[in-house]
Coordinates of C-alpha atoms in Angstrom, one line a residue:
M2 CA 13.9 7.5 -21.5
A3 CA 14.6 5.3 -18.5
R4 CA 16.2 1.9 -19.2
A5 CA 13.9 -1.1 -18.6
D6 CA 15.3 -3.6 -16.2
V7 CA 13.6 -7.0 -16.5
T8 CA 14.0 -7.6 -12.8
H9 CA 11.9 -4.5 -12.1
S10 CA 9.2 -5.5 -14.5
L11 CA 5.7 -6.2 -13.1
A12 CA 5.2 -9.0 -15.6
F13 CA 8.5 -10.6 -14.6
R14 CA 7.7 -10.3 -10.9
L15 CA 4.1 -11.6 -11.3
G16 CA 5.3 -14.4 -13.5
L17 CA 8.1 -15.4 -11.2
L18 CA 5.7 -15.3 -8.2
G19 CA 3.1 -17.3 -10.0
A20 CA 5.5 -19.9 -11.4
G21 CA 7.3 -20.4 -8.0
G22 CA 4.1 -20.4 -6.0
S23 CA 2.3 -22.9 -8.3
L24 CA 5.5 -25.1 -8.3
V25 CA 5.7 -25.2 -4.5
A26 CA 2.0 -25.9 -4.2
L27 CA 2.0 -28.7 -6.7
A28 CA 5.2 -30.2 -5.2
I29 CA 3.5 -30.2 -1.7
A30 CA 0.4 -31.7 -3.2
G31 CA 2.4 -34.4 -5.0
V32 CA 4.3 -35.4 -1.9
V33 CA 1.0 -35.6 0.1
M34 CA -0.7 -37.6 -2.6
A35 CA 2.2 -40.0 -3.1
T36 CA 2.4 -40.5 0.7
L37 CA -1.3 -41.2 1.0
Q38 CA -1.2 -43.6 -2.0
R39 CA 1.7 -45.6 -0.6
A40 CA 0.1 -45.8 2.8
G41 CA -3.2 -47.0 1.1
A42 CA -1.4 -49.5 -1.1
E43 CA 0.6 -51.0 1.9
R44 CA -2.6 -51.1 4.0
A45 CA -4.4 -53.0 1.3
F46 CA -1.4 -55.4 0.9
D47 CA -1.3 -56.0 4.6
E48 CA -5.1 -56.7 4.7
R49 CA -4.6 -59.3 2.0
L50 CA -1.9 -61.0 4.0
A51 CA -4.2 -60.8 7.1
V52 CA -6.9 -62.7 5.2
F53 CA -4.3 -65.4 4.4
V54 CA -3.4 -65.7 8.1
T55 CA -7.0 -66.0 9.1
Q56 CA -7.8 -68.6 6.4
L57 CA -4.7 -70.6 7.3
F58 CA -5.7 -70.8 10.9
A59 CA -9.2 -71.9 9.9
D60 CA -7.7 -74.7 7.8
Y61 CA -5.4 -75.7 10.6
A62 CA -8.2 -75.7 13.1
N63 CA -10.4 -77.9 10.8
G64 CA -7.5 -80.3 10.1
R65 CA -7.3 -79.3 6.4
V66 CA -3.6 -78.4 6.6
A67 CA -1.5 -81.5 5.9
D68 CA 2.2 -81.3 5.9
D69 CA 3.0 -78.4 3.4
T70 CA -0.3 -78.0 1.7
A71 CA -3.0 -75.4 2.4
H72 CA -6.1 -74.5 0.6
F73 CA -4.8 -71.2 -1.0
A74 CA -5.7 -70.2 -4.5
N75 CA -2.2 -68.5 -4.9
P76 CA 0.2 -71.1 -6.5
A77 CA 3.2 -68.9 -5.5
F78 CA 3.0 -70.7 -2.1
E79 CA 4.1 -73.8 -4.0
Q80 CA 7.2 -72.3 -5.6
P81 CA 10.4 -72.5 -3.6
G82 CA 12.0 -69.1 -2.9
S83 CA 9.1 -67.2 -4.3
G84 CA 8.8 -65.1 -1.1
W85 CA 5.2 -66.2 -0.6
F86 CA 5.6 -68.2 2.6
W87 CA 3.3 -69.5 5.3
I88 CA 4.5 -71.0 8.6
I89 CA 2.7 -72.5 11.5
A90 CA 5.0 -72.4 14.5
D91 CA 5.2 -72.7 18.3
P92 CA 5.1 -69.1 19.6
A93 CA 7.3 -70.0 22.6
T94 CA 10.2 -71.5 20.7
N95 CA 9.4 -70.2 17.2
V96 CA 10.0 -73.7 15.9
P97 CA 8.0 -74.4 12.7
L98 CA 5.3 -77.0 13.0
L99 CA 4.1 -76.8 9.4
A100 CA 5.3 -74.7 6.4
S101 CA 4.5 -74.1 2.8
R102 CA 6.5 -75.8 0.0
S103 CA 8.1 -72.5 -0.9
V104 CA 10.0 -72.3 2.4
F105 CA 13.5 -73.6 2.1
D106 CA 15.5 -71.3 4.5
P107 CA 14.5 -70.1 8.0
L108 CA 12.8 -66.7 7.9
P109 CA 14.4 -63.8 9.7
A110 CA 13.0 -63.1 13.1
S111 CA 10.3 -60.3 13.2
P112 CA 11.3 -57.0 14.9
R113 CA 8.6 -57.5 17.5
P114 CA 7.4 -61.1 17.6
A115 CA 3.7 -61.7 18.3
S116 CA 2.8 -63.0 21.7
A117 CA -0.1 -65.0 23.1
Q118 CA -1.0 -62.1 25.4
D119 CA -2.0 -59.6 22.8
G120 CA -3.3 -61.9 20.0
A121 CA -3.4 -59.0 17.6
M122 CA -2.4 -59.0 14.0
Q123 CA 1.1 -57.6 13.3
T124 CA 2.8 -56.6 10.1
H125 CA 6.5 -56.0 9.5
R126 CA 9.1 -55.5 6.8
L127 CA 11.7 -58.2 6.5
P128 CA 14.9 -58.4 4.4
F129 CA 15.1 -61.5 2.2
G130 CA 18.2 -61.6 0.0
T131 CA 18.0 -58.8 -2.6
Q132 CA 14.3 -58.1 -2.0
R133 CA 12.0 -57.2 0.8
L134 CA 9.1 -59.1 2.3
R135 CA 5.9 -58.0 4.0
L136 CA 5.1 -60.2 7.1
A137 CA 1.8 -60.7 8.7
E138 CA 1.6 -62.8 11.9
R139 CA -0.7 -63.6 14.7
V140 CA -0.9 -65.9 17.7
F141 CA -4.1 -68.0 17.9
T142 CA -5.2 -70.2 20.8
L143 CA -6.9 -73.5 20.0
N144 CA -7.9 -76.0 22.8
D145 CA -5.6 -74.3 25.3
Q146 CA -2.8 -74.6 22.7
S147 CA -1.2 -71.5 21.1
V148 CA 0.1 -71.4 17.5
L149 CA 1.9 -68.7 15.6
I150 CA 0.6 -68.2 12.1
R151 CA 3.0 -66.3 9.7
V152 CA 2.4 -65.3 6.1
T153 CA 4.9 -63.4 3.9
A154 CA 4.8 -61.9 0.4
P155 CA 7.4 -60.1 -1.7
T156 CA 7.0 -56.3 -2.1
V157 CA 8.2 -56.2 -5.7
G158 CA 4.7 -55.9 -7.1
L159 CA 3.8 -53.4 -4.4
E160 CA 6.8 -51.2 -5.1
R161 CA 6.2 -51.3 -8.9
E162 CA 2.6 -50.2 -8.3
I163 CA 3.7 -47.3 -6.2
E164 CA 6.4 -46.3 -8.7
R165 CA 3.9 -46.4 -11.6
F166 CA 1.6 -44.1 -9.6
R167 CA 4.5 -41.7 -8.8
L168 CA 5.5 -41.5 -12.5
A169 CA 1.9 -40.9 -13.5
L170 CA 1.5 -38.3 -10.7
M171 CA 4.7 -36.5 -11.7
A172 CA 3.5 -36.4 -15.4
T173 CA 0.1 -35.1 -14.4
L174 CA 1.5 -32.4 -12.0
G175 CA 4.1 -31.4 -14.6
T176 CA 1.4 -31.0 -17.2
M177 CA -0.7 -29.0 -14.7
W178 CA 2.2 -26.7 -13.9
F179 CA 2.9 -26.0 -17.6
S180 CA -0.8 -25.3 -18.1
L181 CA -0.7 -22.9 -15.1
L182 CA 2.3 -21.1 -16.5
V183 CA 0.5 -20.6 -19.8
L184 CA -2.6 -19.3 -18.0
A185 CA -0.5 -17.1 -15.8
F186 CA 1.2 -15.6 -18.9
L187 CA -2.1 -14.9 -20.5
Q188 CA -3.5 -13.5 -17.2
I189 CA -0.5 -11.1 -16.9
R190 CA -0.6 -10.0 -20.5
I191 CA -4.4 -9.3 -20.3
G192 CA -4.2 -7.9 -16.7
L193 CA -1.4 -5.4 -17.5
Q194 CA -3.0 -4.3 -20.8
P195 CA -4.6 -1.2 -19.1
L196 CA -1.1 0.1 -18.2
K197 CA -0.3 0.1 -21.9
A198 CA -3.5 2.1 -22.5
V199 CA -2.4 4.5 -19.8
Q200 CA 1.0 4.9 -21.5
D201 CA -0.6 5.7 -24.8
A202 CA -3.0 8.2 -23.3
V203 CA -0.2 10.0 -21.4
S204 CA 1.8 10.0 -24.6
D205 CA -1.2 11.7 -26.4
V206 CA -1.2 14.4 -23.7
R207 CA 2.6 14.9 -24.0
E208 CA 2.4 15.1 -27.8
G209 CA -0.4 17.6 -27.7
R210 CA -3.1 15.3 -29.2
S211 CA -5.2 15.5 -26.1
Q212 CA -5.6 17.8 -23.1
R213 CA -6.5 15.0 -20.6
V214 CA -5.8 11.4 -20.0
E215 CA -9.0 9.9 -21.4
G216 CA -10.4 6.4 -21.9
R217 CA -12.0 3.5 -20.0
F218 CA -9.8 2.1 -17.3
P219 CA -10.3 -0.5 -14.6
S220 CA -11.4 0.7 -11.1
E221 CA -7.9 0.0 -9.8
V222 CA -6.3 2.4 -12.3
S223 CA -9.0 5.1 -12.3
P224 CA -7.6 6.8 -9.1
L225 CA -4.2 7.1 -10.8
I226 CA -5.9 8.6 -13.9
D227 CA -7.8 11.1 -11.8
E228 CA -4.5 12.2 -10.1
L229 CA -2.8 12.5 -13.4
N230 CA -5.6 14.7 -14.8
A231 CA -5.6 16.8 -11.6
L232 CA -1.8 17.3 -12.0
I233 CA -2.3 18.2 -15.7
A234 CA -5.0 20.7 -14.8
S235 CA -2.9 22.2 -12.0
N236 CA 0.0 22.7 -14.3
A237 CA -2.3 24.3 -17.0
E238 CA -3.8 26.5 -14.3
I239 CA -0.3 27.6 -13.1
I240 CA 0.7 28.5 -16.7
E241 CA -2.5 30.3 -17.2
R242 CA -2.1 32.3 -14.0
G243 CA 1.5 33.2 -15.1
R244 CA 0.2 34.5 -18.4
H245 CA -2.5 36.4 -16.6
H246 CA -0.1 38.1 -14.3
V247 CA 2.3 38.9 -17.1
G248 CA -0.6 40.5 -19.0
N249 CA -1.8 42.4 -16.0
L250 CA 1.7 43.6 -15.3
A251 CA 2.1 44.8 -18.9
H252 CA -1.3 46.6 -18.7
A253 CA -0.4 48.1 -15.3
L254 CA 2.9 49.5 -16.6
K255 CA 1.4 51.2 -19.6
T256 CA 0.1 54.3 -17.8
P257 CA 3.2 54.9 -15.6
L258 CA 5.5 54.5 -18.5
A259 CA 3.5 56.9 -20.6
V260 CA 3.6 59.4 -17.8
I261 CA 7.4 59.0 -17.5
L262 CA 7.9 59.4 -21.3
N263 CA 5.7 62.4 -21.4
A264 CA 7.4 64.1 -18.4
S265 CA 10.9 63.4 -19.8
S266 CA 10.0 64.8 -23.2
D267 CA 8.0 67.8 -22.1
R268 CA 10.4 70.8 -22.3
R269 CA 7.8 73.3 -21.1
E270 CA 7.4 71.7 -17.6
D271 CA 9.6 72.6 -14.7
P272 CA 12.4 70.1 -14.4
E273 CA 11.9 69.6 -10.7
A274 CA 8.2 68.9 -11.2
S275 CA 9.0 66.5 -14.1
L276 CA 11.6 64.7 -11.9
S277 CA 9.0 64.4 -9.1
R278 CA 6.5 62.9 -11.4
I279 CA 9.0 60.5 -12.8
Q280 CA 10.0 59.4 -9.3
T281 CA 6.4 59.0 -8.3
E282 CA 5.6 56.8 -11.3
A283 CA 8.9 54.9 -10.9
R284 CA 7.9 54.0 -7.4
A285 CA 4.5 52.9 -8.7
I286 CA 6.2 50.7 -11.3
D287 CA 8.4 49.2 -8.6
D288 CA 5.4 48.4 -6.4
R289 CA 3.5 46.8 -9.3
V290 CA 6.5 44.7 -10.4
R291 CA 7.0 43.5 -6.8
L292 CA 3.3 42.7 -6.5
Y293 CA 3.1 40.7 -9.8
L294 CA 6.4 38.9 -9.1
D295 CA 5.0 37.8 -5.8
R296 CA 1.8 36.6 -7.4
A297 CA 3.7 34.7 -10.1
Q298 CA 5.8 33.0 -7.4
R299 CA 2.7 32.0 -5.5
A300 CA 1.0 30.7 -8.6
A301 CA 4.1 28.5 -9.2
V302 CA 4.3 27.0 -5.7
Q303 CA 0.7 27.0 -4.4
S304 CA -0.1 23.5 -5.8
V305 CA 3.2 21.8 -4.8
A306 CA 2.4 18.4 -3.3
G307 CA 3.1 18.0 0.4
Q308 CA 3.1 21.8 1.1
A309 CA 2.1 22.3 4.8
T310 CA 2.9 24.8 7.4
Q311 CA 2.1 24.6 11.2
L312 CA 0.0 27.7 12.1
T313 CA 1.6 28.3 15.5
E314 CA 5.1 28.3 14.0
V315 CA 4.2 31.4 12.0
A316 CA 1.6 33.1 14.2
E317 CA 3.5 33.2 17.5
P318 CA 6.6 34.9 16.1
L319 CA 4.4 37.5 14.4
V320 CA 2.5 38.2 17.6
R321 CA 5.8 38.8 19.4
V322 CA 7.1 41.1 16.7
M323 CA 3.9 43.1 16.6
G324 CA 3.9 43.4 20.3
K325 CA 7.4 44.9 20.3
L326 CA 6.5 47.3 17.4
N327 CA 3.4 48.6 19.2
R328 CA 4.9 48.7 22.7
D329 CA 4.2 52.5 23.0
K330 CA 0.4 51.8 22.5
D331 CA 0.3 49.4 25.4
L332 CA -1.5 47.0 23.0
A333 CA -2.7 43.5 24.3
I334 CA -2.3 40.9 21.6
E335 CA -3.8 37.5 22.4
A336 CA -3.3 34.3 20.4
A337 CA -5.4 31.2 21.0
I338 CA -4.4 28.6 18.4
D339 CA -4.4 24.8 18.6
P340 CA -0.8 23.7 18.0
S341 CA -2.0 20.7 15.9
L342 CA -3.5 23.0 13.2
R343 CA -1.6 23.0 9.9
V344 CA -2.5 24.8 6.6
R345 CA -1.7 23.6 3.1
V346 CA 0.0 26.9 2.3
E347 CA 3.6 27.8 1.6
R348 CA 5.2 29.3 4.7
H349 CA 6.2 32.6 3.1
D350 CA 2.7 33.2 1.9
L351 CA 1.2 32.5 5.3
E352 CA 3.7 34.8 6.9
E353 CA 2.9 37.6 4.5
A354 CA -0.9 37.2 4.9
L355 CA -0.9 37.1 8.7
G356 CA 1.7 39.8 8.8
N357 CA -0.5 42.2 6.8
L358 CA -3.6 41.4 8.8
L359 CA -1.9 41.7 12.2
E360 CA -0.3 45.0 11.1
N361 CA -3.6 46.5 10.0
A362 CA -5.3 45.3 13.2
C363 CA -2.6 46.7 15.4
R364 CA -2.6 50.0 13.5
H365 CA -6.3 50.6 14.1
A366 CA -6.8 48.9 17.5
S367 CA -7.3 50.9 20.6
G368 CA -5.9 48.4 23.1
K369 CA -6.7 44.8 22.2
V370 CA -6.2 42.4 19.3
Q371 CA -7.2 38.8 19.3
L372 CA -5.9 36.1 17.0
S373 CA -7.8 32.7 16.8
A374 CA -8.1 29.7 14.5
E375 CA -10.4 26.8 14.2
A376 CA -10.9 23.8 11.9
Q377 CA -14.0 23.6 9.7
A378 CA -15.4 20.2 8.9
D379 CA -16.7 20.9 5.5
R380 CA -16.5 18.7 2.4
T381 CA -13.0 20.1 1.9
P382 CA -11.2 20.6 5.3
M383 CA -10.4 24.2 5.9
I384 CA -8.8 26.3 8.7
R385 CA -10.5 29.6 9.6
I386 CA -8.1 32.2 11.0
C387 CA -9.7 35.3 12.5
I388 CA -8.2 38.6 13.8
D389 CA -10.4 40.9 15.9
D390 CA -9.6 44.4 17.1
D391 CA -11.4 47.0 19.2
G392 CA -10.7 49.9 16.8
P393 CA -13.3 52.0 15.0
G394 CA -14.1 49.3 12.5
L395 CA -15.4 49.8 8.9
T396 CA -18.8 50.2 7.4
P397 CA -19.9 47.8 4.6
D398 CA -19.1 50.3 1.9
Q399 CA -15.6 50.9 3.4
R400 CA -15.0 47.2 3.5
S401 CA -15.5 46.9 -0.2
I402 CA -13.2 49.8 -0.8
V403 CA -10.2 48.5 1.2
L404 CA -10.3 45.2 -0.6
K405 CA -9.5 47.0 -3.9
R406 CA -5.9 47.1 -5.0
G407 CA -4.2 50.4 -4.0
E408 CA -7.3 51.9 -2.3
R409 CA -6.8 53.5 1.2
L410 CA -9.2 55.2 3.5
D411 CA -6.7 57.1 5.5
Q412 CA -4.3 58.9 3.1
A413 CA -2.4 60.4 6.0
Q414 CA -1.0 57.0 7.1
P415 CA 2.0 55.6 5.2
G416 CA 1.4 52.6 2.9
S417 CA 0.6 51.5 -0.6
G418 CA -2.9 50.2 -0.1
L419 CA -1.9 46.7 -1.3
G420 CA -1.9 44.9 2.0
L421 CA -5.5 43.5 2.0
A422 CA -5.3 43.0 -1.8
I423 CA -2.2 40.8 -1.4
V424 CA -3.9 38.8 1.4
Q425 CA -7.0 38.3 -0.8
E426 CA -4.7 37.3 -3.7
I427 CA -3.1 34.7 -1.5
A428 CA -6.5 33.4 -0.4
N429 CA -7.6 33.1 -4.0
L430 CA -4.4 31.2 -5.0
Y431 CA -5.1 28.6 -2.4
A432 CA -8.8 28.3 -3.0
G433 CA -9.5 30.2 0.3
T434 CA -11.6 33.3 1.2
L435 CA -11.1 36.6 3.0
N436 CA -14.1 38.1 4.8
L437 CA -14.5 41.4 6.7
S438 CA -17.2 41.7 9.4
D439 CA -18.0 43.4 12.7
S440 CA -16.0 42.2 15.7
P441 CA -17.4 41.4 19.1
L442 CA -14.6 43.7 20.5
G443 CA -16.3 46.6 18.7
G444 CA -13.9 46.9 15.8
L445 CA -13.2 44.9 12.6
K446 CA -13.1 41.1 12.3
V447 CA -11.0 39.8 9.5
C448 CA -11.3 36.0 8.7
L449 CA -8.9 34.3 6.4
T450 CA -10.0 30.7 5.3
L451 CA -7.2 28.4 4.0
P452 CA -7.1 24.7 3.1
A453 CA -6.2 22.4 6.0
A454 CA -3.3 20.0 6.1
A455 CA -3.1 16.8 8.1
A456 CA -3.0 17.5 11.8
V457 CA 0.1 16.6 13.9
T458 CA 0.1 15.6 17.5
P459 CA 2.0 18.3 19.4
K460 CA 4.6 17.5 22.0
S461 CA 3.3 20.0 24.4
S462 CA 0.4 22.5 24.2
R463 CA 1.4 26.0 23.4
K464 CA -2.1 27.4 23.4
R465 CA -2.0 30.4 25.7
P466 CA -2.7 34.1 25.5
R467 CA 0.2 36.4 24.9
R468 CA 0.5 39.9 26.2
P469 CA 3.7 41.7 25.1

């Protein structure tokens, strides 16, 4: 069993991603909210000072400001050094004309003093001993005379309010993050529960308690279950085919072995005749063993994932070889195949199937053999490979005979009669078909249909007729 690494765990990765993502999101939200709250608190504080500035000017214009007294409800303006100050000064010289009782030292100069030209309210931060002040000032014009009104207030209360908000915000966001972690943990446990069900179902198959992975699974997991069941069915089919071939081989060897035993033990028969019979049956045994070994090998590899062979890479060399072997017949062999066509067949099986078909066509053709292939857009993509010849052809009855194992129409020609049977066996192994029909050339048309693989873009077209 493979060792579990926590860093390779889906739950760990999802939990880490959820915790980190939510922490970053909450941190960004906290910074934005704290910034907006501070800006709002400072704006409200400055607006309050601006009201004092306007009220002080109104009192000054109406003559209600005498010496160091103004009509403010805030008693802090009466406490020396409180930081709550108001000053009425000459804007040109910045010399105070009137000031509150709380002023006992000159105030620091503002970073950008207000001028009579703009007449706009200005706010600044000023240092004042160990604390900070907020300053609001504006220049007013009264009877062609300009006065500078300045009001200050300490920021201790403002900073405390901002700090309390930040602490409350951090506590709230921390609680939210912890709640999100708990929810994420529950989500991961519940969301990954189907994988545990898949593990249990696969374990049942491995232990022999079930033949398939069964159960109700989410739509995201269902394709995986379908592929697992297809793999299980494919393996079972391969095993069943192997058993079938072994049984067929045992059955096929019974008669030859019986003949050999009978010939070897029959003392009355001529020794040479017995030896001839033994040799004949031994060759038959050898042919059958080779046939069933090939079938067993194909049954083992025909369902291998990713198996694909480019058609031209197999067909063109075979066409050249057949042309050289039949040079004395002056045989024209033409091949018209799209280089992008690929079949989902093991290369050796494709070579054997096409080799047998081309050999039969060249043996019976009078002067011409055509090899072609085309893709068929059915529910399951297939490639149809056809070989035509201009030979004598076959009748419907003869076609059914030649597809039987070991059957031959022309006993004078060498061969075992297994060629078309092997091709048909290959077609069946790959869920294909083998059909015989009349050819437009006048002879026989043999069409082999095999499953198509994904097409590839060829570097250069190699589709051209070949005449050896």
